[in-house]
PDB file of C-alpha atoms in Angstrom:
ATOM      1  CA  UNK A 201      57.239 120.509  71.617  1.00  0.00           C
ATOM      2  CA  UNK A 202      60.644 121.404  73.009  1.00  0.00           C
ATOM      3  CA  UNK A 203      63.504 119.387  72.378  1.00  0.00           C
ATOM      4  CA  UNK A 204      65.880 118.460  74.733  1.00  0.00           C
ATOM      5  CA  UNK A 205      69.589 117.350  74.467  1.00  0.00           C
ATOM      6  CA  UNK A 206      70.064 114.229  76.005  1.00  0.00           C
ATOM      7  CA  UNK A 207      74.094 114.682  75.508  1.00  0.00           C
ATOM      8  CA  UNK A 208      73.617 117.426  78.455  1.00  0.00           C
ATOM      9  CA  UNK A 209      72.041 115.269  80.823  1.00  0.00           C
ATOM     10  CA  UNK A 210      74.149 113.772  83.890  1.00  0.00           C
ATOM     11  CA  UNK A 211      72.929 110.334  84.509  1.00  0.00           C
ATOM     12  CA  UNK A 212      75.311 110.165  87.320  1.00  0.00           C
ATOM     13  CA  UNK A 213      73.085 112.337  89.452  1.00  0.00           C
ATOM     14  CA  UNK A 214      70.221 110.288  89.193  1.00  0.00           C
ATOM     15  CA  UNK A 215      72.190 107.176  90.220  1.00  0.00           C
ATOM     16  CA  UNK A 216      71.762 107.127  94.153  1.00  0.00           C
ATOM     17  CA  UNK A 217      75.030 104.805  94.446  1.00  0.00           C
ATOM     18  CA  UNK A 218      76.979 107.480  92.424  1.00  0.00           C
ATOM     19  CA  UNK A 219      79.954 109.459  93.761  1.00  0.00           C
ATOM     20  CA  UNK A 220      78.293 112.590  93.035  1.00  0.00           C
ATOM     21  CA  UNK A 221      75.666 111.759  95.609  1.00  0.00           C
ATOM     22  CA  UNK A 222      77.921 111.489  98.646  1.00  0.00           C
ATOM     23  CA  UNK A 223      80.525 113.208 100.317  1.00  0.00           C
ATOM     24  CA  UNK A 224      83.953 111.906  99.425  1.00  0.00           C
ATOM     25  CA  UNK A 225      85.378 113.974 102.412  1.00  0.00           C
ATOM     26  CA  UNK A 226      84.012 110.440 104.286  1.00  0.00           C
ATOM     27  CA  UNK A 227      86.699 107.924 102.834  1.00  0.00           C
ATOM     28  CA  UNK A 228      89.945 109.567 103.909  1.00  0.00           C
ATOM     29  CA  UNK A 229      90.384 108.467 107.261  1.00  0.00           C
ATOM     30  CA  UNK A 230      90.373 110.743 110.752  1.00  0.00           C
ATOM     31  CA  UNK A 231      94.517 111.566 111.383  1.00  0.00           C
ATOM     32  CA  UNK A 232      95.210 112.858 115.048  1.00  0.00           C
ATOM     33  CA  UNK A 233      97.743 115.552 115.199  1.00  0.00           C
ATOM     34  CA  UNK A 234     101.114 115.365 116.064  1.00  0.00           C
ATOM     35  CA  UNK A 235     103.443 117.519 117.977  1.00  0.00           C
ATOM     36  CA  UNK A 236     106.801 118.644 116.725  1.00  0.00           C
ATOM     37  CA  UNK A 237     108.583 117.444 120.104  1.00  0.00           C
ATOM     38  CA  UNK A 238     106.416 114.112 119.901  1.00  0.00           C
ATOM     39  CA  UNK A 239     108.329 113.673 116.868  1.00  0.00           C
ATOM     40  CA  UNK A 240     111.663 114.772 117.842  1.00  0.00           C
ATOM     41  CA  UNK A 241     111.351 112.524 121.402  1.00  0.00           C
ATOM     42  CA  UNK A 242     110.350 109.438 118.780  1.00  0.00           C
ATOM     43  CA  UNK A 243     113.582 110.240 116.508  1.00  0.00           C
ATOM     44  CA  UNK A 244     115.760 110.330 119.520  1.00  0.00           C
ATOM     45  CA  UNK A 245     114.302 106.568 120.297  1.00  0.00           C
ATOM     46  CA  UNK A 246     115.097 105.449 116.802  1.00  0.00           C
ATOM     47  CA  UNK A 247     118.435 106.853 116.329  1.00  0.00           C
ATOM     48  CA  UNK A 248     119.330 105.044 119.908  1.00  0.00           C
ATOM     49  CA  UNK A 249     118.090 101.582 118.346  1.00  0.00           C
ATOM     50  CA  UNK A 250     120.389 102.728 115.296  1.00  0.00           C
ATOM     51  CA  UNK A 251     123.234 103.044 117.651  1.00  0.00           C
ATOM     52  CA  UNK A 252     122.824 100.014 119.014  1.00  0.00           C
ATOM     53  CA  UNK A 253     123.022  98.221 115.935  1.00  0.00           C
ATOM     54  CA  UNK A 254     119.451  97.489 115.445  1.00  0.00           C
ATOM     55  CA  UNK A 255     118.687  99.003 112.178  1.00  0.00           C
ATOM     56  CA  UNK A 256     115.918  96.802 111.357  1.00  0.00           C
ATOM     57  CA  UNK A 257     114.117  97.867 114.476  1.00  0.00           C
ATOM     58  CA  UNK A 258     114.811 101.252 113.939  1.00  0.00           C
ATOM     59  CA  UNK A 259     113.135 101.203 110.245  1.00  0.00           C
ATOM     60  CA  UNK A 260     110.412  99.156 111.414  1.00  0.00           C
ATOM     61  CA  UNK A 261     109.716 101.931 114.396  1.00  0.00           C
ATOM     62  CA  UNK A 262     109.956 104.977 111.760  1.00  0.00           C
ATOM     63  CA  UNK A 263     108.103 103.322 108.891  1.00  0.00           C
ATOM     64  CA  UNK A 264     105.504 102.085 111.879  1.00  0.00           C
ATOM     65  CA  UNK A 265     104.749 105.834 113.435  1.00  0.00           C
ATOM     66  CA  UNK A 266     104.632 108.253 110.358  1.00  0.00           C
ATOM     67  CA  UNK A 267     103.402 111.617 111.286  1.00  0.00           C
ATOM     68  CA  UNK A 268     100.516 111.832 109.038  1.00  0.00           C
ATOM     69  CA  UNK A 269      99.339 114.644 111.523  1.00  0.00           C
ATOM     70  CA  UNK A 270     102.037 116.728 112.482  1.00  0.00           C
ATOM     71  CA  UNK A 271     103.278 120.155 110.816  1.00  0.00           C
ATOM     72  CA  UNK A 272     105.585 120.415 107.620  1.00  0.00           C
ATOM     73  CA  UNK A 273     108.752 120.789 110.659  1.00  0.00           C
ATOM     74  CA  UNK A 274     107.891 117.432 112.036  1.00  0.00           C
ATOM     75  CA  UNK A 275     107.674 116.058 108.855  1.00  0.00           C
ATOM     76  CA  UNK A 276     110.730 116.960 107.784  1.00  0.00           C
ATOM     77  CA  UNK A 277     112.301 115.348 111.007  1.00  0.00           C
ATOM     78  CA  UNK A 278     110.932 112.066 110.213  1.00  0.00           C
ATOM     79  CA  UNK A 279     111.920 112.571 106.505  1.00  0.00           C
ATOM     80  CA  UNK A 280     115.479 112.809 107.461  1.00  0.00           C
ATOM     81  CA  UNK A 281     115.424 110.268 110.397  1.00  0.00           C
ATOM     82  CA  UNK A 282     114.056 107.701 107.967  1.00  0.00           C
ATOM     83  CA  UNK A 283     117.039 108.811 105.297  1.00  0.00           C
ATOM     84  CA  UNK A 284     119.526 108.704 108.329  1.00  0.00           C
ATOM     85  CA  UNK A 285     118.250 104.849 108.988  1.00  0.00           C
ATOM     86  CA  UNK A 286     118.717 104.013 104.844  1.00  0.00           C
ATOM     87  CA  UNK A 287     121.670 105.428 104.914  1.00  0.00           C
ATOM     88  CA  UNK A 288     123.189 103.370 107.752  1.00  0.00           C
ATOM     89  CA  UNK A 289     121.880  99.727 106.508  1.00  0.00           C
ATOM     90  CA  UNK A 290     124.276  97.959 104.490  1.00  0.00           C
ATOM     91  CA  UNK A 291     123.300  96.966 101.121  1.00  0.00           C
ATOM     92  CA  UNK A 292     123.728  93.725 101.308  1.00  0.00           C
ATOM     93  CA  UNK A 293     121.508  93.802 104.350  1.00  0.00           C
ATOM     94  CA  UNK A 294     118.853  95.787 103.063  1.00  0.00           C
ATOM     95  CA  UNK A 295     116.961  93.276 101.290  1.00  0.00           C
ATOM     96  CA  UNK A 296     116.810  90.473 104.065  1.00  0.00           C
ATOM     97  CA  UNK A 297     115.582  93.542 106.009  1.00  0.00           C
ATOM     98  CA  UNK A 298     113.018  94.510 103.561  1.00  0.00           C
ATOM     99  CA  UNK A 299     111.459  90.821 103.451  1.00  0.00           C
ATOM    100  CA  UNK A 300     111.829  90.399 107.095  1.00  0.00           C
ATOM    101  CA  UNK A 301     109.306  93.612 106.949  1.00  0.00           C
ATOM    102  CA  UNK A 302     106.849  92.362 104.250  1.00  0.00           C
ATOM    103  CA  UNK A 303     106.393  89.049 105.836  1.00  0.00           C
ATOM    104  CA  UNK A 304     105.611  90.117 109.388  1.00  0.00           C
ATOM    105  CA  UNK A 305     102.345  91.570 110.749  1.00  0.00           C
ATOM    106  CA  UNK A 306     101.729  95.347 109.079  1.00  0.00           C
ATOM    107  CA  UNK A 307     104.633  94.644 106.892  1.00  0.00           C
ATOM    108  CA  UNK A 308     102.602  95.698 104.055  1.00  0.00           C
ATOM    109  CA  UNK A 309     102.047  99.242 105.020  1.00  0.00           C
ATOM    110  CA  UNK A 310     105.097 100.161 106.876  1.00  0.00           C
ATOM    111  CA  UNK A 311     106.618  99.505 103.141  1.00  0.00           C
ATOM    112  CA  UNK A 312     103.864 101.145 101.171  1.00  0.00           C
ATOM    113  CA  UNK A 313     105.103 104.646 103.769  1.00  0.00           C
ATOM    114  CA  UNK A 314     108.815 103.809 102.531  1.00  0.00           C
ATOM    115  CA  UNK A 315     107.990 104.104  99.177  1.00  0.00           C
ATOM    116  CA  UNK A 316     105.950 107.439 100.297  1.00  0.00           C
ATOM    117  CA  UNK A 317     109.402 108.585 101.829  1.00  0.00           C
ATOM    118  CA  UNK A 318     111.362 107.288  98.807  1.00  0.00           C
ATOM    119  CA  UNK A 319     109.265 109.316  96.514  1.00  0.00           C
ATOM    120  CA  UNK A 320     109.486 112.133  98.419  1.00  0.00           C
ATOM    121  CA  UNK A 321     113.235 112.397  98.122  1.00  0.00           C
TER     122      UNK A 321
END
């Protein structure tokens, strides 16, 4: 009689609810791509909203439309439009801001993709 080593055994694969038994590739959501200039024309917009005086609106549009699809060069543009925007709010206004954000309607995301930008500075 041959003995086997139940240590060696993967009880995961016989588990038809296990991880192993599907494709992950399935839970990271479908991203359309974006352009470069689509980017650029949508930095333009927000920096004219800046001008205006209307930085809350302006880091509510750039934390709203991240470019989860575009190229490393379109990234980088909305990298330093969103620093841009930080830069320009006061600090004393920065947290009324930031609550004004949480509490409204997709507040919750558009500041889980500032902390993406702020860790990726």
């Amino acid at each position: 009689m041959t003995t086997m080593n139940w240590r060696t055994i993967n009880i995961d694969l016989l588990d038809p609810e296990s991880p192993a038994n599907f494709s992950t590739a399935t839970l990271s959501p479908a991203v359309s791509s974006v352009s470069t200039a689509e980017v650029q024309n949508l930095s333009s917009q927000i920096k004219q909203l800046l001008r205006g005086g209307d930085g809350e609106g302006a880091l509510r549009g750039a934390l709203e439309n991240p470019p989860y699809g575009g190229d490393a060069a379109a990234k980088e543009i909305h990298l330093a439009t969103v620093v841009e925007i930080l830069q320009s709010i006061k600090q004393s206004e920065m947290s009324p801001i930031l609550n004004r954000i949480y509490n409204s309607d997709g507040g919750i995301e558009a500041l889980d993709v500032l902390m993406k930008y702020l860790c990726e500075l």
